[in-house]
CSV table of C-alpha atoms in Angstrom, one decimal:
chain,number,residue,atom,x,y,z
A,1,UNK,CA,10.5,-7.5,3.6
A,2,UNK,CA,14.0,-7.1,2.5
A,3,UNK,CA,17.5,-5.3,3.9
A,4,UNK,CA,17.6,-1.3,3.3
A,5,UNK,CA,20.1,1.2,3.9
A,6,UNK,CA,20.5,5.0,3.5
A,7,UNK,CA,23.4,6.6,1.9
A,8,UNK,CA,23.7,10.4,1.1
A,9,UNK,CA,26.1,12.0,-1.2
A,10,UNK,CA,26.4,15.7,0.9
A,11,UNK,CA,26.4,15.9,4.4
A,12,UNK,CA,23.1,16.3,5.9
A,13,UNK,CA,21.7,16.2,1.9
A,14,UNK,CA,19.1,14.0,0.5
A,15,UNK,CA,19.1,10.5,1.8
A,16,UNK,CA,19.2,8.0,-0.9
A,17,UNK,CA,18.1,4.2,-0.3
A,18,UNK,CA,19.5,0.9,-1.2
A,19,UNK,CA,19.6,-2.7,-1.2
A,20,UNK,CA,22.6,-3.3,0.9
A,21,UNK,CA,23.5,-6.8,-1.6
A,22,UNK,CA,26.5,-8.4,0.1
A,23,UNK,CA,27.7,-5.2,1.4
A,24,UNK,CA,27.3,-4.9,5.4
A,25,UNK,CA,28.4,-0.9,6.0
A,26,UNK,CA,28.2,1.2,9.0
A,27,UNK,CA,27.1,4.0,9.5
A,28,UNK,CA,29.6,6.7,8.4
A,29,UNK,CA,31.7,4.3,5.8
A,30,UNK,CA,32.0,5.5,2.3
A,31,UNK,CA,30.0,3.4,-0.3
A,32,UNK,CA,29.5,2.5,-3.7
A,33,UNK,CA,26.4,3.7,-5.4
A,34,UNK,CA,25.2,2.5,-9.6
A,35,UNK,CA,24.3,5.6,-11.2
A,36,UNK,CA,23.9,6.8,-15.0
A,37,UNK,CA,27.5,7.4,-15.3
A,38,UNK,CA,28.9,4.6,-13.1
A,39,UNK,CA,29.5,4.1,-9.6
A,40,UNK,CA,29.7,7.6,-7.6
A,41,UNK,CA,30.3,7.5,-3.8
A,42,UNK,CA,28.5,8.3,-0.7
A,43,UNK,CA,28.5,8.3,2.8
A,44,UNK,CA,26.5,5.3,4.7
A,45,UNK,CA,23.9,7.8,7.2
A,46,UNK,CA,22.0,4.3,7.5
A,47,UNK,CA,23.2,1.4,8.5
A,48,UNK,CA,21.5,-2.2,6.5
A,49,UNK,CA,18.7,-3.7,8.9
A,50,UNK,CA,15.7,-5.3,7.6
A,51,UNK,CA,12.5,-3.3,6.9
A,52,UNK,CA,8.8,-4.9,6.4
A,53,UNK,CA,8.3,-2.8,3.0
A,54,UNK,CA,9.3,-4.6,-0.2
A,55,UNK,CA,12.6,-3.7,-1.5
A,56,UNK,CA,12.5,-4.9,-4.9
A,57,UNK,CA,13.9,-2.7,-7.0
A,58,UNK,CA,15.9,-0.7,-5.3
A,59,UNK,CA,19.6,-0.2,-6.7
A,60,UNK,CA,21.7,-2.5,-5.0
A,61,UNK,CA,25.3,-1.2,-3.5
A,62,UNK,CA,28.7,-1.7,-5.3
A,63,UNK,CA,30.2,-2.9,-2.2
A,64,UNK,CA,33.0,-0.8,0.0
A,65,UNK,CA,34.9,1.8,-1.7
A,66,UNK,CA,38.3,1.6,-2.2
A,67,UNK,CA,40.9,4.0,-1.3
A,68,UNK,CA,41.2,5.1,-5.1
A,69,UNK,CA,37.6,5.7,-5.6
A,70,UNK,CA,37.4,8.5,-2.8
A,71,UNK,CA,40.2,9.7,-4.3
A,72,UNK,CA,38.8,9.9,-7.6
A,73,UNK,CA,35.4,11.3,-5.5
A,74,UNK,CA,38.2,14.4,-4.1
A,75,UNK,CA,39.2,15.1,-7.1
A,76,UNK,CA,35.9,15.3,-8.6
A,77,UNK,CA,34.8,17.6,-5.4
A,78,UNK,CA,37.6,20.1,-6.1
A,79,UNK,CA,36.9,20.1,-9.6
A,80,UNK,CA,33.4,20.9,-9.2
A,81,UNK,CA,34.6,23.5,-6.9
A,82,UNK,CA,36.7,25.0,-9.9
A,83,UNK,CA,34.3,24.9,-12.1
A,84,UNK,CA,31.7,26.9,-9.7
A,85,UNK,CA,34.7,29.6,-9.3
A,86,UNK,CA,35.6,29.4,-13.4
A,87,UNK,CA,31.4,29.7,-14.8
A,88,UNK,CA,30.9,32.5,-12.0
A,89,UNK,CA,33.8,34.6,-13.1
A,90,UNK,CA,32.7,34.2,-17.0
A,91,UNK,CA,29.0,35.0,-16.2
A,92,UNK,CA,30.5,38.6,-14.7
A,93,UNK,CA,32.4,38.9,-17.4
A,94,UNK,CA,29.6,38.9,-20.2
A,95,UNK,CA,27.3,40.3,-17.6
A,96,UNK,CA,25.1,38.0,-17.8
A,97,UNK,CA,22.5,37.7,-15.0
A,98,UNK,CA,22.1,34.1,-14.5
A,99,UNK,CA,22.4,32.2,-10.6
A,100,UNK,CA,24.8,29.1,-10.6
A,101,UNK,CA,22.9,27.2,-8.1
A,102,UNK,CA,24.7,23.9,-8.4
A,103,UNK,CA,27.8,21.5,-10.3
A,104,UNK,CA,27.5,18.0,-11.3
A,105,UNK,CA,30.6,16.4,-12.4
A,106,UNK,CA,30.9,12.8,-14.1
A,107,UNK,CA,32.2,10.9,-17.3
A,108,UNK,CA,34.1,14.4,-17.9
A,109,UNK,CA,31.4,16.4,-18.3
A,110,UNK,CA,30.0,19.3,-16.2
A,111,UNK,CA,26.8,19.9,-15.6
A,112,UNK,CA,25.5,23.3,-14.8
A,113,UNK,CA,22.1,24.7,-12.9
A,114,UNK,CA,21.0,28.2,-13.1
A,115,UNK,CA,18.6,30.2,-12.0
A,116,UNK,CA,17.1,33.3,-14.4
A,117,UNK,CA,14.5,35.9,-13.4
A,118,UNK,CA,13.6,36.6,-17.4
A,119,UNK,CA,15.3,34.8,-20.6
A,120,UNK,CA,18.7,35.1,-21.4
A,121,UNK,CA,20.7,34.0,-24.7
A,122,UNK,CA,23.5,32.8,-23.5
A,123,UNK,CA,24.7,31.2,-26.6
A,124,UNK,CA,28.6,30.7,-26.9
A,125,UNK,CA,29.1,29.9,-23.3
A,126,UNK,CA,28.6,26.6,-23.1
A,127,UNK,CA,31.6,26.0,-25.6
A,128,UNK,CA,33.9,28.4,-24.1
A,129,UNK,CA,33.6,27.3,-20.9
A,130,UNK,CA,34.5,23.9,-22.6
A,131,UNK,CA,37.6,25.9,-23.1
A,132,UNK,CA,38.7,27.0,-20.1
A,133,UNK,CA,37.4,23.1,-18.0
A,134,UNK,CA,38.9,21.1,-20.9
A,135,UNK,CA,35.9,19.1,-20.6
A,136,UNK,CA,32.1,19.2,-22.0
A,137,UNK,CA,30.0,21.7,-20.2
A,138,UNK,CA,25.7,21.7,-20.6
A,139,UNK,CA,23.6,24.3,-18.7
A,140,UNK,CA,20.0,23.6,-17.2
A,141,UNK,CA,17.9,26.1,-16.2
A,142,UNK,CA,15.9,24.9,-13.2
A,143,UNK,CA,12.7,26.5,-11.1
A,144,UNK,CA,12.8,27.6,-7.7
A,145,UNK,CA,11.9,24.9,-5.9
A,146,UNK,CA,14.3,23.0,-7.5
A,147,UNK,CA,17.7,25.8,-6.7
A,148,UNK,CA,15.7,25.3,-3.0
A,149,UNK,CA,16.6,21.5,-3.4
A,150,UNK,CA,20.2,21.8,-4.8
A,151,UNK,CA,21.0,24.6,-2.3
A,152,UNK,CA,19.4,23.5,0.6
A,153,UNK,CA,18.6,25.4,3.9
A,154,UNK,CA,16.9,25.2,6.7
A,155,UNK,CA,12.7,25.5,7.0
A,156,UNK,CA,10.5,27.7,9.1
A,157,UNK,CA,10.1,24.6,11.9
A,158,UNK,CA,13.7,24.3,12.5
A,159,UNK,CA,14.9,21.4,10.3
A,160,UNK,CA,16.7,20.3,6.9
A,161,UNK,CA,14.7,21.4,4.0
A,162,UNK,CA,12.3,18.1,2.8
A,163,UNK,CA,13.0,18.8,-0.7
A,164,UNK,CA,16.7,18.6,0.3
A,165,UNK,CA,16.6,15.9,2.6
A,166,UNK,CA,13.7,12.9,1.5
A,167,UNK,CA,10.9,14.4,-1.4
A,168,UNK,CA,12.0,12.6,-3.9
A,169,UNK,CA,9.9,15.3,-6.6
A,170,UNK,CA,7.9,17.7,-5.9
A,171,UNK,CA,4.1,17.7,-6.0
A,172,UNK,CA,1.4,20.6,-6.6
A,173,UNK,CA,0.0,22.6,-3.5
A,174,UNK,CA,-3.1,24.4,-3.0
A,175,UNK,CA,-4.5,26.9,-1.2
A,176,UNK,CA,-7.2,25.2,-0.1
A,177,UNK,CA,-4.3,22.7,1.4
A,178,UNK,CA,-3.3,25.7,3.9
A,179,UNK,CA,-6.8,26.3,4.6
A,180,UNK,CA,-7.6,22.7,5.5
A,181,UNK,CA,-5.1,22.7,8.5
A,182,UNK,CA,-6.2,25.8,9.7
A,183,UNK,CA,-2.8,27.5,9.0
A,184,UNK,CA,-3.3,31.5,8.1
A,185,UNK,CA,-3.3,32.3,4.3
A,186,UNK,CA,-1.0,34.8,4.9
A,187,UNK,CA,2.2,34.0,2.1
A,188,UNK,CA,5.2,34.4,4.4
A,189,UNK,CA,3.9,31.8,6.6
A,190,UNK,CA,2.6,28.9,4.3
A,191,UNK,CA,5.7,29.7,1.5
A,192,UNK,CA,9.4,27.8,1.9
A,193,UNK,CA,12.4,28.8,1.5
A,194,UNK,CA,11.8,28.7,-2.5
A,195,UNK,CA,8.9,30.9,-1.9
A,196,UNK,CA,6.3,28.9,-3.2
A,197,UNK,CA,3.4,27.1,-0.6
A,198,UNK,CA,5.3,24.4,1.7
A,199,UNK,CA,5.7,20.8,0.3
A,200,UNK,CA,4.6,20.0,3.5
A,201,UNK,CA,1.3,21.3,3.4
A,202,UNK,CA,0.6,17.9,0.7
A,203,UNK,CA,1.8,15.2,2.4
A,204,UNK,CA,0.6,16.3,5.2
A,205,UNK,CA,-2.9,17.0,4.1
A,206,UNK,CA,-4.0,13.3,4.8
A,207,UNK,CA,-3.7,13.2,8.4
A,208,UNK,CA,-5.7,16.2,8.7
A,209,UNK,CA,-8.2,15.0,6.1
A,210,UNK,CA,-8.6,11.9,8.1
A,211,UNK,CA,-8.6,13.2,11.3
A,212,UNK,CA,-11.8,15.7,10.6
A,213,UNK,CA,-13.4,12.6,8.6
A,214,UNK,CA,-13.8,11.6,12.3
A,215,UNK,CA,-13.4,14.2,15.2
A,216,UNK,CA,-16.2,15.8,16.2
A,217,UNK,CA,-16.7,19.4,14.7
A,218,UNK,CA,-16.1,22.5,17.3
A,219,UNK,CA,-18.9,23.2,19.6
A,220,UNK,CA,-19.9,19.7,19.7
A,221,UNK,CA,-21.1,18.3,23.0
A,222,UNK,CA,-18.5,15.1,23.9
A,223,UNK,CA,-18.2,12.8,26.8
A,224,UNK,CA,-14.5,12.6,28.5
A,225,UNK,CA,-12.8,10.5,30.7
A,226,UNK,CA,-12.8,13.9,32.6
A,227,UNK,CA,-16.0,14.9,32.5
A,228,UNK,CA,-18.0,16.4,29.7
A,229,UNK,CA,-18.2,19.1,27.4
A,230,UNK,CA,-17.9,20.9,24.5
A,231,UNK,CA,-15.1,20.6,21.7
A,232,UNK,CA,-13.3,23.8,21.6
A,233,UNK,CA,-9.8,22.9,19.2
A,234,UNK,CA,-8.6,20.4,17.5
A,235,UNK,CA,-5.5,19.1,17.5
A,236,UNK,CA,-4.7,17.1,14.7
A,237,UNK,CA,-0.8,15.9,14.7
A,238,UNK,CA,-1.1,14.7,18.3
A,239,UNK,CA,-4.2,13.4,17.3
A,240,UNK,CA,-6.1,15.1,20.0
A,241,UNK,CA,-9.7,17.3,20.7
A,242,UNK,CA,-9.5,19.8,23.0
A,243,UNK,CA,-12.5,20.0,25.6
A,244,UNK,CA,-13.6,22.6,28.0
A,245,UNK,CA,-14.8,20.7,30.6
A,246,UNK,CA,-18.9,22.2,31.3
A,247,UNK,CA,-17.8,21.5,35.6
A,248,UNK,CA,-15.5,24.8,36.2
A,249,UNK,CA,-14.5,25.1,32.3
A,250,UNK,CA,-11.5,24.1,32.7
A,251,UNK,CA,-9.9,22.8,29.1
A,252,UNK,CA,-8.2,19.1,29.2
A,253,UNK,CA,-7.1,17.7,25.1
A,254,UNK,CA,-8.3,14.0,25.0
A,255,UNK,CA,-7.2,11.3,22.5
A,256,UNK,CA,-9.1,11.3,19.5
A,257,UNK,CA,-10.4,8.1,20.4
A,258,UNK,CA,-11.1,8.5,23.9
A,259,UNK,CA,-13.8,11.3,23.2
A,260,UNK,CA,-17.6,9.9,22.3
A,261,UNK,CA,-19.7,10.5,19.7
A,262,UNK,CA,-21.4,14.2,19.7
A,263,UNK,CA,-23.5,14.4,23.1
A,264,UNK,CA,-27.1,14.5,21.3
A,265,UNK,CA,-26.2,11.1,19.9
A,266,UNK,CA,-25.1,9.8,23.0
A,267,UNK,CA,-28.4,10.9,25.0
A,268,UNK,CA,-30.5,10.0,22.0
A,269,UNK,CA,-28.9,6.0,22.3
A,270,UNK,CA,-29.6,6.3,26.0
A,271,UNK,CA,-32.3,7.4,25.8
A,272,UNK,CA,-33.8,4.7,23.3
A,273,UNK,CA,-31.5,1.8,25.8
A,274,UNK,CA,-33.5,2.8,28.6
A,275,UNK,CA,-36.9,2.7,26.2
A,276,UNK,CA,-35.9,-0.8,25.5
A,277,UNK,CA,-35.3,-1.9,28.7
A,278,UNK,CA,-38.7,-0.6,30.0
A,279,UNK,CA,-40.5,-1.9,27.3
A,280,UNK,CA,-39.3,-5.5,27.9
A,281,UNK,CA,-40.3,-5.3,31.6
């Protein structure tokens, strides 16, 4: 058990979790986050609080940002904006089919992240950019998922992209996961903003697997608090089973825990109990 806080370098951007150390910032305060290039300014979006998880190994907050730190952060932001314009201008001049998706600036070095649909020879571009920006420049190509993570956006669920908020890495996602979740095998329905299978198919899959392991299958006869019926559907996110009642055909949604096992097994157990009682008499 320990204290944890969350910060973001961009408004509505990815969350980074820290050990607050001796700092006690409130939501909206600017704090210093240790990075490879030195402390960087971020906004506190989750004030320090006690959590049950082990926080050992988390980076320790370097304290509240001073006016000088905030001024330096603003200068870096302006430099990144200026660099983006310079990079795009040079790419147009050389007619290079590269798409700039993000720029980082730290320790007098620009990291330019780009995507390309084909192999591109950009020799000489870093040198020319270094001359125009008066700083060291590195170009790094990223994939479609990283492009969505860097640019951010809104998913089909109406929320900010998972990769741009809380996911710390990408894991393989398969079409089988979509089938296990009863989703239509339609690329338009199960693809994210990056054009690849949605990441939520991966981290939500265990919920569906656990539900299916215990819930009665469709067509099974069950007993519910509202009467006997037949399972006609599942609602794993709500942990509920949809049952069509034998009395009148009305449908009801019951908690998985409140639904008895398959009716056949229930009836067998009742008959076995009745035989034991008759034998005892």
